[in-house]
């Protein structure tokens, strides 16, 4: 079974929590699903992140009753483990559009507690894909890329997140890039600095076994960094 097969099987099994308005697929699987025919060539994690807007939390919880192919982890109840082989874990996280991007808090709940990451406040609903009859809501690419770039990305996990950012960058249209630059300009100075610093790190990453090779895409990263540097110089 290929990773794409597992990802699509997980999406079909997660339909009860993806169908209600108020959830988005977020994280590393976004560029995989945006690839032509959801090719899923960027394998950097073994879970499916489901972002839940906090004002729709109670509504989305109703879908948990039909989530029969997963069971909540005893040690981490926001993570739901597959009951059978061939599925990825589900990792539920919270989205609060009013939250500061540099902060986080816990939404306490007996059934589905959520860690609400501030950077996810940069996400807004985008395309809804139809994958084998299942509607899959995704964030707008510009916000998804900024979310990966505004926080500290160090160590192996940080490099994986930057490779996800690279995967998104390679799929963005000219209009997406314009939206990203506009959103970047609205960030606080320290967040704009974080974005540019992470792009600099990304431009220097070497190939790592089992991960996509970033070296052929350095020109795209440099071009985006140049645009953002120009906006800073023009302030």
Short mmCIF file of C-alpha atoms in Angstrom, two decimals:
data_model
loop_
_atom_site.label_atom_id
_atom_site.label_comp_id
_atom_site.label_asym_id
_atom_site.label_seq_id
_atom_site.Cartn_x
_atom_site.Cartn_y
_atom_site.Cartn_z
CA UNK A 1 0.00 0.00 0.00
CA UNK A 2 1.46 3.36 -1.02
CA UNK A 3 1.46 6.43 1.18
CA UNK A 4 -1.11 8.00 -1.17
CA UNK A 5 -3.39 4.99 -0.67
CA UNK A 6 -3.10 5.33 3.11
CA UNK A 7 -3.74 9.06 2.99
CA UNK A 8 -6.87 8.73 0.85
CA UNK A 9 -8.13 5.83 2.96
CA UNK A 10 -7.68 7.99 6.06
CA UNK A 11 -9.59 10.84 4.47
CA UNK A 12 -12.48 8.52 3.61
CA UNK A 13 -12.52 7.18 7.17
CA UNK A 14 -12.35 10.73 8.60
CA UNK A 15 -15.28 11.94 6.52
CA UNK A 16 -17.58 12.45 9.58
CA UNK A 17 -15.27 15.18 10.94
CA UNK A 18 -14.29 16.68 7.58
CA UNK A 19 -17.82 17.07 6.21
CA UNK A 20 -19.16 19.58 8.79
CA UNK A 21 -18.21 23.20 8.17
CA UNK A 22 -15.57 24.26 10.67
CA UNK A 23 -12.65 21.95 9.91
CA UNK A 24 -9.68 22.09 7.56
CA UNK A 25 -6.99 19.59 6.67
CA UNK A 26 -3.82 21.38 7.74
CA UNK A 27 -0.12 20.60 8.12
CA UNK A 28 2.12 18.42 6.01
CA UNK A 29 -0.60 16.74 3.96
CA UNK A 30 -1.82 19.99 2.39
CA UNK A 31 0.85 20.09 -0.36
CA UNK A 32 0.33 16.36 -0.95
CA UNK A 33 -3.37 16.90 -1.60
CA UNK A 34 -2.76 19.96 -3.77
CA UNK A 35 -0.47 18.01 -6.10
CA UNK A 36 -2.08 16.84 -9.35
CA UNK A 37 -4.28 13.83 -8.59
CA UNK A 38 -3.22 14.19 -4.93
CA UNK A 39 0.05 12.47 -5.84
CA UNK A 40 1.31 12.67 -2.23
CA UNK A 41 5.03 12.56 -2.95
CA UNK A 42 6.01 14.56 0.16
CA UNK A 43 6.19 11.95 2.91
CA UNK A 44 7.37 13.72 6.05
CA UNK A 45 4.78 12.54 8.60
CA UNK A 46 2.47 9.64 9.32
CA UNK A 47 -0.61 11.52 10.47
CA UNK A 48 -3.41 13.69 9.15
CA UNK A 49 -3.79 17.03 10.91
CA UNK A 50 -7.37 18.26 11.24
CA UNK A 51 -7.70 21.91 12.19
CA UNK A 52 -10.89 22.73 14.08
CA UNK A 53 -12.16 26.30 14.29
CA UNK A 54 -12.84 26.86 17.98
CA UNK A 55 -16.25 28.43 17.39
CA UNK A 56 -17.32 25.23 15.58
CA UNK A 57 -15.82 22.81 18.10
CA UNK A 58 -19.13 21.72 19.64
CA UNK A 59 -20.68 21.18 16.22
CA UNK A 60 -17.75 19.14 14.92
CA UNK A 61 -17.74 16.91 18.01
CA UNK A 62 -21.03 15.39 16.85
CA UNK A 63 -19.12 13.77 13.99
CA UNK A 64 -16.96 11.86 16.46
CA UNK A 65 -19.86 9.47 17.06
CA UNK A 66 -19.47 8.26 13.47
CA UNK A 67 -15.65 8.14 13.55
CA UNK A 68 -15.68 4.38 13.98
CA UNK A 69 -12.29 3.60 12.44
CA UNK A 70 -10.35 5.53 15.10
CA UNK A 71 -10.06 5.60 18.88
CA UNK A 72 -8.69 8.45 21.03
CA UNK A 73 -5.23 7.92 22.45
CA UNK A 74 -5.29 7.31 26.20
CA UNK A 75 -2.24 9.54 26.72
CA UNK A 76 -3.06 12.24 24.16
CA UNK A 77 -6.83 12.53 23.57
CA UNK A 78 -6.46 15.03 20.72
CA UNK A 79 -4.76 12.22 18.77
CA UNK A 80 -7.04 9.48 17.41
CA UNK A 81 -5.39 6.18 16.54
CA UNK A 82 -6.52 3.92 13.70
CA UNK A 83 -8.16 0.66 14.67
CA UNK A 84 -6.84 -1.09 11.56
CA UNK A 85 -3.72 -1.06 9.44
CA UNK A 86 -3.60 1.11 6.35
CA UNK A 87 -4.74 4.33 8.02
CA UNK A 88 -2.84 7.33 9.38
CA UNK A 89 -3.36 8.82 12.84
CA UNK A 90 -5.67 11.81 13.17
CA UNK A 91 -4.22 14.77 15.02
CA UNK A 92 -6.81 17.40 15.99
CA UNK A 93 -5.59 20.98 16.56
CA UNK A 94 -7.46 24.20 17.23
CA UNK A 95 -7.76 27.29 15.03
CA UNK A 96 -8.71 30.62 16.59
CA UNK A 97 -8.74 33.44 14.00
CA UNK A 98 -8.57 36.02 16.81
CA UNK A 99 -5.48 34.56 18.44
CA UNK A 100 -2.02 36.13 18.39
CA UNK A 101 0.17 34.08 16.01
CA UNK A 102 2.93 33.79 18.61
CA UNK A 103 0.77 32.36 21.41
CA UNK A 104 -1.01 29.09 22.18
CA UNK A 105 -3.63 27.84 24.62
CA UNK A 106 -5.53 24.67 25.46
CA UNK A 107 -9.24 24.31 24.76
CA UNK A 108 -10.28 21.94 27.54
CA UNK A 109 -12.94 19.36 26.75
CA UNK A 110 -13.69 15.88 28.06
CA UNK A 111 -14.19 14.43 24.58
CA UNK A 112 -11.91 16.43 22.26
CA UNK A 113 -9.43 18.79 23.95
CA UNK A 114 -7.41 20.90 21.54
CA UNK A 115 -4.09 22.65 21.59
CA UNK A 116 -4.81 25.93 19.82
CA UNK A 117 -1.69 27.10 18.01
CA UNK A 118 -1.48 30.82 17.36
CA UNK A 119 0.20 30.42 13.97
CA UNK A 120 -2.88 28.57 12.74
CA UNK A 121 -4.80 31.85 13.04
CA UNK A 122 -3.17 32.75 9.72
CA UNK A 123 -5.21 30.04 7.99
CA UNK A 124 -8.44 30.81 6.16
CA UNK A 125 -10.69 28.36 4.30
CA UNK A 126 -9.58 27.76 0.73
CA UNK A 127 -10.26 25.13 -1.91
CA UNK A 128 -12.49 22.15 -1.23
CA UNK A 129 -11.21 19.15 -3.14
CA UNK A 130 -13.37 16.25 -4.28
CA UNK A 131 -11.25 13.16 -3.72
CA UNK A 132 -13.02 9.94 -4.60
CA UNK A 133 -16.35 11.41 -3.58
CA UNK A 134 -15.11 12.94 -0.32
CA UNK A 135 -15.05 16.72 0.10
CA UNK A 136 -11.72 17.75 1.60
CA UNK A 137 -11.52 21.35 2.90
CA UNK A 138 -8.06 22.92 2.66
CA UNK A 139 -6.64 26.30 3.74
CA UNK A 140 -5.62 28.97 1.26
CA UNK A 141 -2.03 28.24 0.19
CA UNK A 142 -0.66 31.67 1.17
CA UNK A 143 -1.79 31.31 4.77
CA UNK A 144 -0.65 27.69 4.91
CA UNK A 145 2.85 28.74 3.85
CA UNK A 146 3.01 31.67 6.27
CA UNK A 147 1.89 29.38 9.11
CA UNK A 148 4.95 27.22 8.48
CA UNK A 149 7.30 30.22 8.38
CA UNK A 150 6.30 32.41 11.35
CA UNK A 151 7.53 30.10 14.11
CA UNK A 152 10.95 28.80 15.05
CA UNK A 153 11.94 25.84 12.88
CA UNK A 154 15.01 24.14 14.32
CA UNK A 155 16.13 20.53 14.55
CA UNK A 156 14.88 17.63 12.47
CA UNK A 157 11.18 18.47 12.95
CA UNK A 158 11.87 22.07 12.01
CA UNK A 159 13.56 20.95 8.81
CA UNK A 160 10.60 18.71 7.99
CA UNK A 161 8.24 21.65 8.44
CA UNK A 162 10.39 23.78 6.16
CA UNK A 163 10.26 21.05 3.52
CA UNK A 164 6.47 21.18 3.78
CA UNK A 165 6.73 24.94 3.22
CA UNK A 166 8.87 24.24 0.16
CA UNK A 167 6.25 21.81 -1.13
CA UNK A 168 3.60 24.49 -0.80
CA UNK A 169 5.75 27.13 -2.48
CA UNK A 170 6.20 24.93 -5.53
CA UNK A 171 2.42 24.66 -5.96
CA UNK A 172 1.51 28.32 -5.53
CA UNK A 173 0.19 30.48 -8.34
CA UNK A 174 1.21 34.09 -8.99
CA UNK A 175 -2.00 35.19 -7.25
CA UNK A 176 -1.14 33.04 -4.22
CA UNK A 177 2.29 34.68 -4.00
CA UNK A 178 0.74 38.15 -4.19
CA UNK A 179 -1.58 37.18 -1.34
CA UNK A 180 1.35 35.90 0.68
CA UNK A 181 3.32 39.14 0.23
CA UNK A 182 0.26 41.18 1.23
CA UNK A 183 -0.32 39.06 4.34
CA UNK A 184 3.39 39.22 5.20
CA UNK A 185 3.22 43.01 5.21
CA UNK A 186 0.48 42.88 7.84
CA UNK A 187 2.56 40.89 10.31
CA UNK A 188 4.39 42.36 13.30
CA UNK A 189 8.13 43.05 12.76
CA UNK A 190 9.32 40.03 14.77
CA UNK A 191 7.04 37.72 12.77
CA UNK A 192 8.23 39.18 9.47
CA UNK A 193 11.78 38.57 10.67
CA UNK A 194 10.91 34.94 11.50
CA UNK A 195 9.49 34.40 8.02
CA UNK A 196 12.60 35.74 6.32
CA UNK A 197 14.91 33.82 8.67
CA UNK A 198 13.15 30.53 7.95
CA UNK A 199 13.33 31.15 4.22
CA UNK A 200 17.06 31.76 4.61
CA UNK A 201 17.43 28.45 6.47
CA UNK A 202 15.38 26.71 3.78
CA UNK A 203 17.64 28.11 1.07
CA UNK A 204 20.63 26.46 2.79
CA UNK A 205 19.18 23.04 3.58
CA UNK A 206 20.99 20.06 2.14
CA UNK A 207 19.39 16.84 0.98
CA UNK A 208 18.51 14.34 3.71
CA UNK A 209 17.81 10.66 3.32
CA UNK A 210 14.10 9.92 3.12
CA UNK A 211 13.15 13.56 2.55
CA UNK A 212 12.61 15.63 -0.61
CA UNK A 213 15.74 17.27 -1.99
CA UNK A 214 15.46 21.07 -1.52
CA UNK A 215 18.46 21.97 -3.67
CA UNK A 216 16.69 22.13 -7.06
CA UNK A 217 14.23 24.68 -5.63
CA UNK A 218 16.67 27.16 -4.16
CA UNK A 219 15.99 29.65 -6.96
CA UNK A 220 12.26 29.77 -6.05
CA UNK A 221 13.09 30.29 -2.37
CA UNK A 222 15.60 33.04 -3.22
CA UNK A 223 13.03 34.77 -5.44
CA UNK A 224 10.43 34.85 -2.67
CA UNK A 225 12.97 35.98 -0.10
CA UNK A 226 14.03 38.77 -2.47
CA UNK A 227 10.42 39.97 -2.79
CA UNK A 228 9.96 40.02 0.97
CA UNK A 229 13.29 41.78 1.52
CA UNK A 230 12.18 44.42 -0.99
CA UNK A 231 8.98 45.06 0.94
CA UNK A 232 11.01 45.52 4.12
CA UNK A 233 13.38 47.93 2.40
CA UNK A 234 10.40 49.94 1.16
CA UNK A 235 8.90 50.50 4.61
#
